[in-house]
Amino acid sequence: MTEAASEREKSIRRVRRFYEISAQREWERLEHPTQGALEFAINKAWIKKFLPGSGSRILDIGGGPGRYSIWLAAQGYCVTLGDLSPDLLAIAREKTDEQEVELEQLVEANAVDLSIFTDNSFDAVLCLGPMYHLLEESDRQAVAGELIRVLKPGGHAFVAFLNHLQALRAAVNQDIPFFTPYTFDIVKRWHYDHVMDFPVAGIFSPAWVVHPRDVPPLMERRGFRTVELVSSQSLAGDVQAHLALFAERQPELYKWVLDELVELANDPTIIGSAWHLLYIGEKP
Ligand SMILES: C[S@@+](CC[C@H](N)C(=O)[O-])C[C@H]1O[C@@H](n2cnc3c(N)ncnc32)[C@H](O)[C@@H]1O
């Protein structure tokens, strides 16, 4: 086995192992008021702006437990959910049954090699997760190449990235004290080498983090036309707990605030404070 192939195998095992122990948490994440609810609301609002007509085919690769697939299928899209993790696919199966939503396909698939799908076969593609699990640049390039290959011309890809500029902010966040003087080397590796790993198993699988300015060139190299780069937390990443309380206490005002957060999410001065970045690109 070549070194690249063995690295790829390791990466697959790492991802599967991580989601084996955190599958249920991954399903709950996008509803959790301080972990993913804001990201889910902002991503859905931006994805919606570029969705094709109802009935079109959408691939959700790295779709995990299926939150986005279920949301899309419920609107009448023909959704294929692909993921590396058998444990997350099992949850997706259970949740689609529970919610009486039908997916076109639910398959084990690796974003690096989508050869099970033909060229130009999807009207839109979501890839919300695989990029930051890949530590090798050649693998990330392979994903961008596969996304554009399976998309029809004029179709959009929605791709998530983790923001490298979060490292120092997270390091001093005393609400989640992962980082102490004893784990200073980890912060430095995150900050300087763009690799985020953790001293304790189960927090997150080792991840690649990227400076926002480097996202469009990565995708454009494979032929995408950049349409938008969005902060999935808009400018409110650090105040999500307050935002959740505000939503409970002032639901009418919250609706207005959320609409404004959505509209501000692609402001170039705000993208740097994103936790997650949502790239939107078109296949010419
Ligand atoms: C943080 S989760 C996000 C799940 C879902 N997209 C969401 O936003 O709720 C990342 C997902 O990417 C999947 N994944 C990671 N690397 C992958 C790869 N190379 N191919 C396919 N799926 C992958 C994981 O198994 C996991 O389901």
Coordinates of C-alpha atoms and ligand atoms in Angstrom, one line a residue:
M1 CA 0.0 0.0 0.0
T2 CA 1.4 3.5 -0.9
E3 CA 1.8 6.1 1.9
A4 CA -1.1 8.1 0.5
A5 CA -3.4 5.1 0.5
S6 CA -2.4 4.2 4.0
E7 CA -3.0 7.8 5.2
R8 CA -6.5 7.6 3.5
E9 CA -7.3 4.3 5.3
K10 CA -6.2 5.9 8.6
S11 CA -8.4 8.9 8.0
I12 CA -11.5 6.7 7.3
R13 CA -10.9 4.6 10.5
R14 CA -10.5 7.9 12.5
V15 CA -13.8 9.3 11.3
R16 CA -15.7 6.1 11.8
R17 CA -14.3 5.6 15.3
F18 CA -15.1 9.2 16.3
Y19 CA -18.8 9.0 15.1
E20 CA -19.2 5.5 16.6
I21 CA -18.9 7.1 20.0
S22 CA -20.7 10.3 19.3
A23 CA -23.4 9.3 16.8
Q24 CA -26.3 10.4 19.1
R25 CA -24.6 13.6 20.0
E26 CA -24.2 14.4 16.3
W27 CA -27.9 14.0 15.7
E28 CA -28.7 16.3 18.6
R29 CA -26.0 18.9 17.8
L30 CA -28.0 20.9 15.2
E31 CA -30.8 21.5 17.7
H32 CA -28.6 22.3 20.6
P33 CA -29.0 26.1 21.4
T34 CA -25.2 26.7 21.9
Q35 CA -23.8 24.0 19.6
G36 CA -25.5 24.0 16.3
A37 CA -29.0 25.6 16.2
L38 CA -27.7 28.9 14.9
E39 CA -25.5 27.2 12.3
F40 CA -28.4 25.1 11.1
A41 CA -30.7 28.1 10.8
I42 CA -28.2 30.2 8.9
N43 CA -27.0 27.4 6.6
K44 CA -30.6 26.5 5.7
A45 CA -31.5 30.1 4.9
W46 CA -28.4 30.4 2.6
I47 CA -28.8 27.0 1.0
K48 CA -32.5 27.9 0.3
K49 CA -31.5 30.9 -1.7
F50 CA -29.8 28.7 -4.3
L51 CA -31.8 25.5 -4.3
P52 CA -33.1 24.2 -7.6
G53 CA -36.8 23.5 -8.2
S54 CA -38.6 20.9 -6.1
G55 CA -38.2 17.4 -7.3
S56 CA -34.6 17.9 -8.3
R57 CA -31.8 15.5 -7.3
I58 CA -29.6 16.5 -4.4
L59 CA -26.6 14.7 -3.0
D60 CA -25.9 15.2 0.7
I61 CA -22.4 13.7 1.1
G62 CA -21.2 13.5 4.7
G63 CA -24.9 13.9 5.5
G64 CA -24.4 12.0 8.8
P65 CA -27.5 11.5 10.8
G66 CA -29.6 13.2 8.1
R67 CA -30.8 16.6 9.4
Y68 CA -30.3 18.4 6.1
S69 CA -31.4 15.4 4.0
I70 CA -34.7 15.2 6.0
W71 CA -35.2 18.9 5.7
L72 CA -34.7 18.7 1.9
A73 CA -36.7 15.5 1.3
A74 CA -39.6 17.0 3.3
Q75 CA -39.7 19.8 0.6
G76 CA -40.0 17.3 -2.2
Y77 CA -36.3 16.9 -3.3
C78 CA -35.0 13.5 -4.4
V79 CA -32.2 13.2 -1.8
T80 CA -29.2 10.8 -1.8
L81 CA -27.5 10.7 1.6
G82 CA -23.9 9.4 1.6
D83 CA -21.6 9.0 4.6
L84 CA -18.5 7.2 5.7
S85 CA -20.0 6.3 9.1
P86 CA -22.2 3.2 9.4
D87 CA -23.3 4.4 12.9
L88 CA -24.5 7.7 11.5
L89 CA -26.2 6.0 8.6
A90 CA -28.1 3.8 11.0
I91 CA -29.4 6.9 12.8
A92 CA -30.4 8.5 9.5
R93 CA -32.4 5.4 8.6
E94 CA -34.1 5.4 12.0
K95 CA -34.9 9.2 11.8
T96 CA -36.2 9.1 8.2
D97 CA -38.5 6.2 9.2
E98 CA -39.6 8.0 12.3
Q99 CA -40.4 11.2 10.4
E100 CA -41.9 9.3 7.5
V101 CA -39.6 10.9 5.0
E102 CA -38.3 9.0 2.0
L103 CA -34.7 9.4 0.6
E104 CA -33.8 8.2 -2.9
Q105 CA -30.7 6.5 -1.5
L106 CA -28.9 6.1 1.8
V107 CA -25.4 4.8 1.1
E108 CA -22.0 4.3 2.6
A109 CA -19.8 6.6 0.5
N110 CA -16.5 8.5 0.7
A111 CA -16.4 12.1 -0.6
V112 CA -12.9 11.5 -1.9
D113 CA -14.1 9.0 -4.4
L114 CA -17.7 9.3 -5.6
S115 CA -17.4 6.9 -8.5
I116 CA -20.6 5.2 -7.5
F117 CA -22.3 8.3 -8.9
T118 CA -22.2 9.3 -12.6
D119 CA -21.0 12.6 -14.0
N120 CA -23.6 15.5 -14.1
S121 CA -26.1 13.5 -12.1
F122 CA -27.1 16.0 -9.3
D123 CA -28.8 19.4 -9.4
A124 CA -27.1 20.4 -6.1
V125 CA -24.6 18.9 -3.7
L126 CA -24.2 19.4 0.1
C127 CA -20.8 18.5 1.6
L128 CA -21.1 19.7 5.2
G129 CA -18.4 17.9 7.1
P130 CA -16.0 15.8 5.0
M131 CA -13.6 18.7 4.1
Y132 CA -12.5 19.4 7.7
H133 CA -12.0 15.7 8.4
L134 CA -9.3 15.4 5.7
L135 CA -5.8 16.3 6.8
E136 CA -4.2 15.8 3.3
E137 CA -4.5 18.6 0.7
S138 CA -4.6 16.0 -2.1
D139 CA -7.8 14.5 -0.5
R140 CA -9.5 17.9 -0.2
Q141 CA -8.7 18.5 -3.8
A142 CA -10.1 15.1 -4.7
V143 CA -13.4 16.0 -2.9
A144 CA -13.7 19.4 -4.8
G145 CA -13.1 17.5 -8.0
E146 CA -15.7 14.8 -7.2
L147 CA -18.3 17.4 -6.2
I148 CA -17.9 19.3 -9.5
R149 CA -17.9 16.1 -11.5
V150 CA -21.2 14.8 -10.2
L151 CA -23.0 18.2 -10.4
K152 CA -24.9 19.2 -13.4
P153 CA -23.7 22.5 -15.1
G154 CA -25.4 25.4 -13.4
G155 CA -25.8 23.3 -10.1
H156 CA -24.6 24.6 -6.8
A157 CA -22.3 23.0 -4.2
F158 CA -22.6 23.9 -0.5
V159 CA -19.4 23.0 1.3
A160 CA -18.6 23.5 5.0
F161 CA -15.1 24.4 6.4
L162 CA -13.8 25.1 9.9
N163 CA -12.3 28.6 10.4
H164 CA -8.6 28.6 11.4
L165 CA -9.1 32.1 12.9
Q166 CA -11.1 30.6 15.8
A167 CA -8.0 29.0 17.4
L168 CA -7.0 31.8 19.6
R169 CA -10.6 32.8 20.5
A170 CA -11.3 29.2 21.5
A171 CA -8.1 29.0 23.5
V172 CA -9.1 31.7 25.8
N173 CA -12.8 30.7 26.1
Q174 CA -13.2 30.0 29.8
D175 CA -16.7 28.5 29.3
I176 CA -15.1 25.5 27.5
P177 CA -11.6 25.3 29.1
F178 CA -10.1 22.7 26.7
F179 CA -6.9 24.6 26.6
T180 CA -4.6 25.3 29.6
P181 CA -0.9 26.0 29.8
Y182 CA -0.5 22.2 29.7
T183 CA -2.1 22.0 26.3
F184 CA -0.5 25.1 24.8
D185 CA 1.3 23.0 22.1
I186 CA -2.1 21.9 20.8
V187 CA -3.2 25.5 20.5
K188 CA 0.0 26.3 18.7
R189 CA -0.5 23.4 16.3
W190 CA -4.0 24.6 15.6
H191 CA -2.8 28.2 15.1
Y192 CA 0.3 27.6 13.1
D193 CA -0.2 24.2 11.3
H194 CA -3.9 24.4 10.8
V195 CA -4.5 21.1 12.5
M196 CA -6.9 20.9 15.4
D197 CA -6.5 17.9 17.7
F198 CA -7.4 17.3 21.3
P199 CA -5.7 16.0 24.4
V200 CA -8.8 13.9 25.3
A201 CA -10.5 11.4 23.1
G202 CA -14.1 12.0 22.1
I203 CA -14.1 15.8 21.9
F204 CA -13.6 15.9 18.1
S205 CA -11.8 13.9 15.5
P206 CA -8.5 15.6 14.4
A207 CA -9.5 18.3 12.0
W208 CA -8.1 20.6 9.3
V209 CA -8.9 24.3 9.7
V210 CA -8.6 26.9 7.0
H211 CA -8.2 30.7 6.7
P212 CA -11.3 32.0 5.1
R213 CA -9.3 33.6 2.3
D214 CA -8.0 30.2 1.2
V215 CA -11.4 28.6 0.7
P216 CA -12.4 30.1 -2.7
P217 CA -9.1 29.3 -4.4
L218 CA -9.3 25.6 -3.2
M219 CA -12.7 25.2 -4.9
E220 CA -11.9 27.4 -7.9
R221 CA -8.9 25.2 -8.7
R222 CA -11.3 22.4 -9.6
G223 CA -13.5 24.7 -11.7
F224 CA -16.1 26.1 -9.3
R225 CA -17.3 29.7 -9.7
T226 CA -17.5 31.2 -6.2
V227 CA -20.9 32.6 -5.4
E228 CA -20.8 33.2 -1.7
L229 CA -18.7 32.6 1.4
V230 CA -20.9 32.8 4.6
S231 CA -20.3 32.7 8.3
S232 CA -22.5 29.9 9.6
Q233 CA -22.7 31.7 13.0
S234 CA -22.9 35.2 11.4
L235 CA -21.5 37.6 14.0
A236 CA -23.1 35.7 17.0
G237 CA -20.8 32.7 17.5
D238 CA -19.8 33.9 20.9
V239 CA -23.2 34.8 22.2
Q240 CA -25.2 31.7 21.3
A241 CA -26.3 31.0 24.9
H242 CA -27.6 34.6 25.2
L243 CA -29.3 34.3 21.8
A244 CA -31.1 31.1 22.9
L245 CA -32.4 32.9 26.1
F246 CA -33.4 35.9 24.0
A247 CA -35.3 33.6 21.6
E248 CA -37.2 32.2 24.6
R249 CA -38.0 35.5 26.2
Q250 CA -38.6 37.7 23.1
P251 CA -39.7 35.4 20.3
E252 CA -41.0 38.2 18.1
L253 CA -37.8 40.3 18.3
Y254 CA -35.7 37.2 17.9
K255 CA -37.2 36.6 14.5
W256 CA -36.0 40.0 13.4
V257 CA -32.6 39.5 14.9
L258 CA -32.2 36.1 13.2
D259 CA -33.2 37.5 9.8
E260 CA -30.6 40.2 10.2
L261 CA -27.9 37.7 11.3
V262 CA -28.7 35.7 8.1
E263 CA -28.4 38.8 5.9
L264 CA -25.1 39.8 7.5
A265 CA -23.6 36.3 7.3
N266 CA -21.7 37.0 4.0
D267 CA -20.4 40.4 5.1
P268 CA -16.6 40.2 4.5
T269 CA -15.9 41.8 7.8
I270 CA -17.8 39.1 9.6
I271 CA -16.6 36.0 7.9
G272 CA -13.4 36.0 10.0
S273 CA -15.4 35.5 13.2
A274 CA -17.1 32.4 11.8
W275 CA -16.8 29.1 13.6
H276 CA -18.0 27.3 10.5
L277 CA -17.8 28.6 7.0
L278 CA -20.3 27.8 4.3
Y279 CA -18.9 28.0 0.7
I280 CA -21.4 28.2 -2.1
G281 CA -20.0 27.6 -5.6
E282 CA -21.6 27.0 -9.0
K283 CA -20.5 24.6 -11.7
P284 CA -20.3 26.8 -14.8
Ligands
LIG1 C1 -19.7 17.2 11.6 S1 -20.5 15.9 10.8 C2 -21.8 16.7 9.9 C3 -23.0 15.9 9.5 C4 -24.0 16.7 8.7 N1 -23.5 17.0 7.4 C5 -24.5 17.9 9.5 O1 -24.1 19.0 9.1 O2 -25.2 17.7 10.4 C6 -19.4 15.4 9.6 C7 -19.9 14.2 8.7 O3 -19.0 14.0 7.6 C8 -18.8 12.6 7.5 N2 -17.5 12.4 6.8 C9 -16.3 12.7 7.2 N3 -15.4 12.4 6.2 C10 -16.1 11.9 5.2 C11 -15.8 11.4 3.9 N4 -14.5 11.4 3.5 N5 -16.8 11.0 3.1 C12 -18.0 11.0 3.5 N6 -18.4 11.4 4.7 C13 -17.5 11.9 5.6 C14 -18.8 12.1 8.9 O4 -19.1 10.7 9.0 C15 -20.0 13.0 9.5 O5 -21.2 12.4 9.2

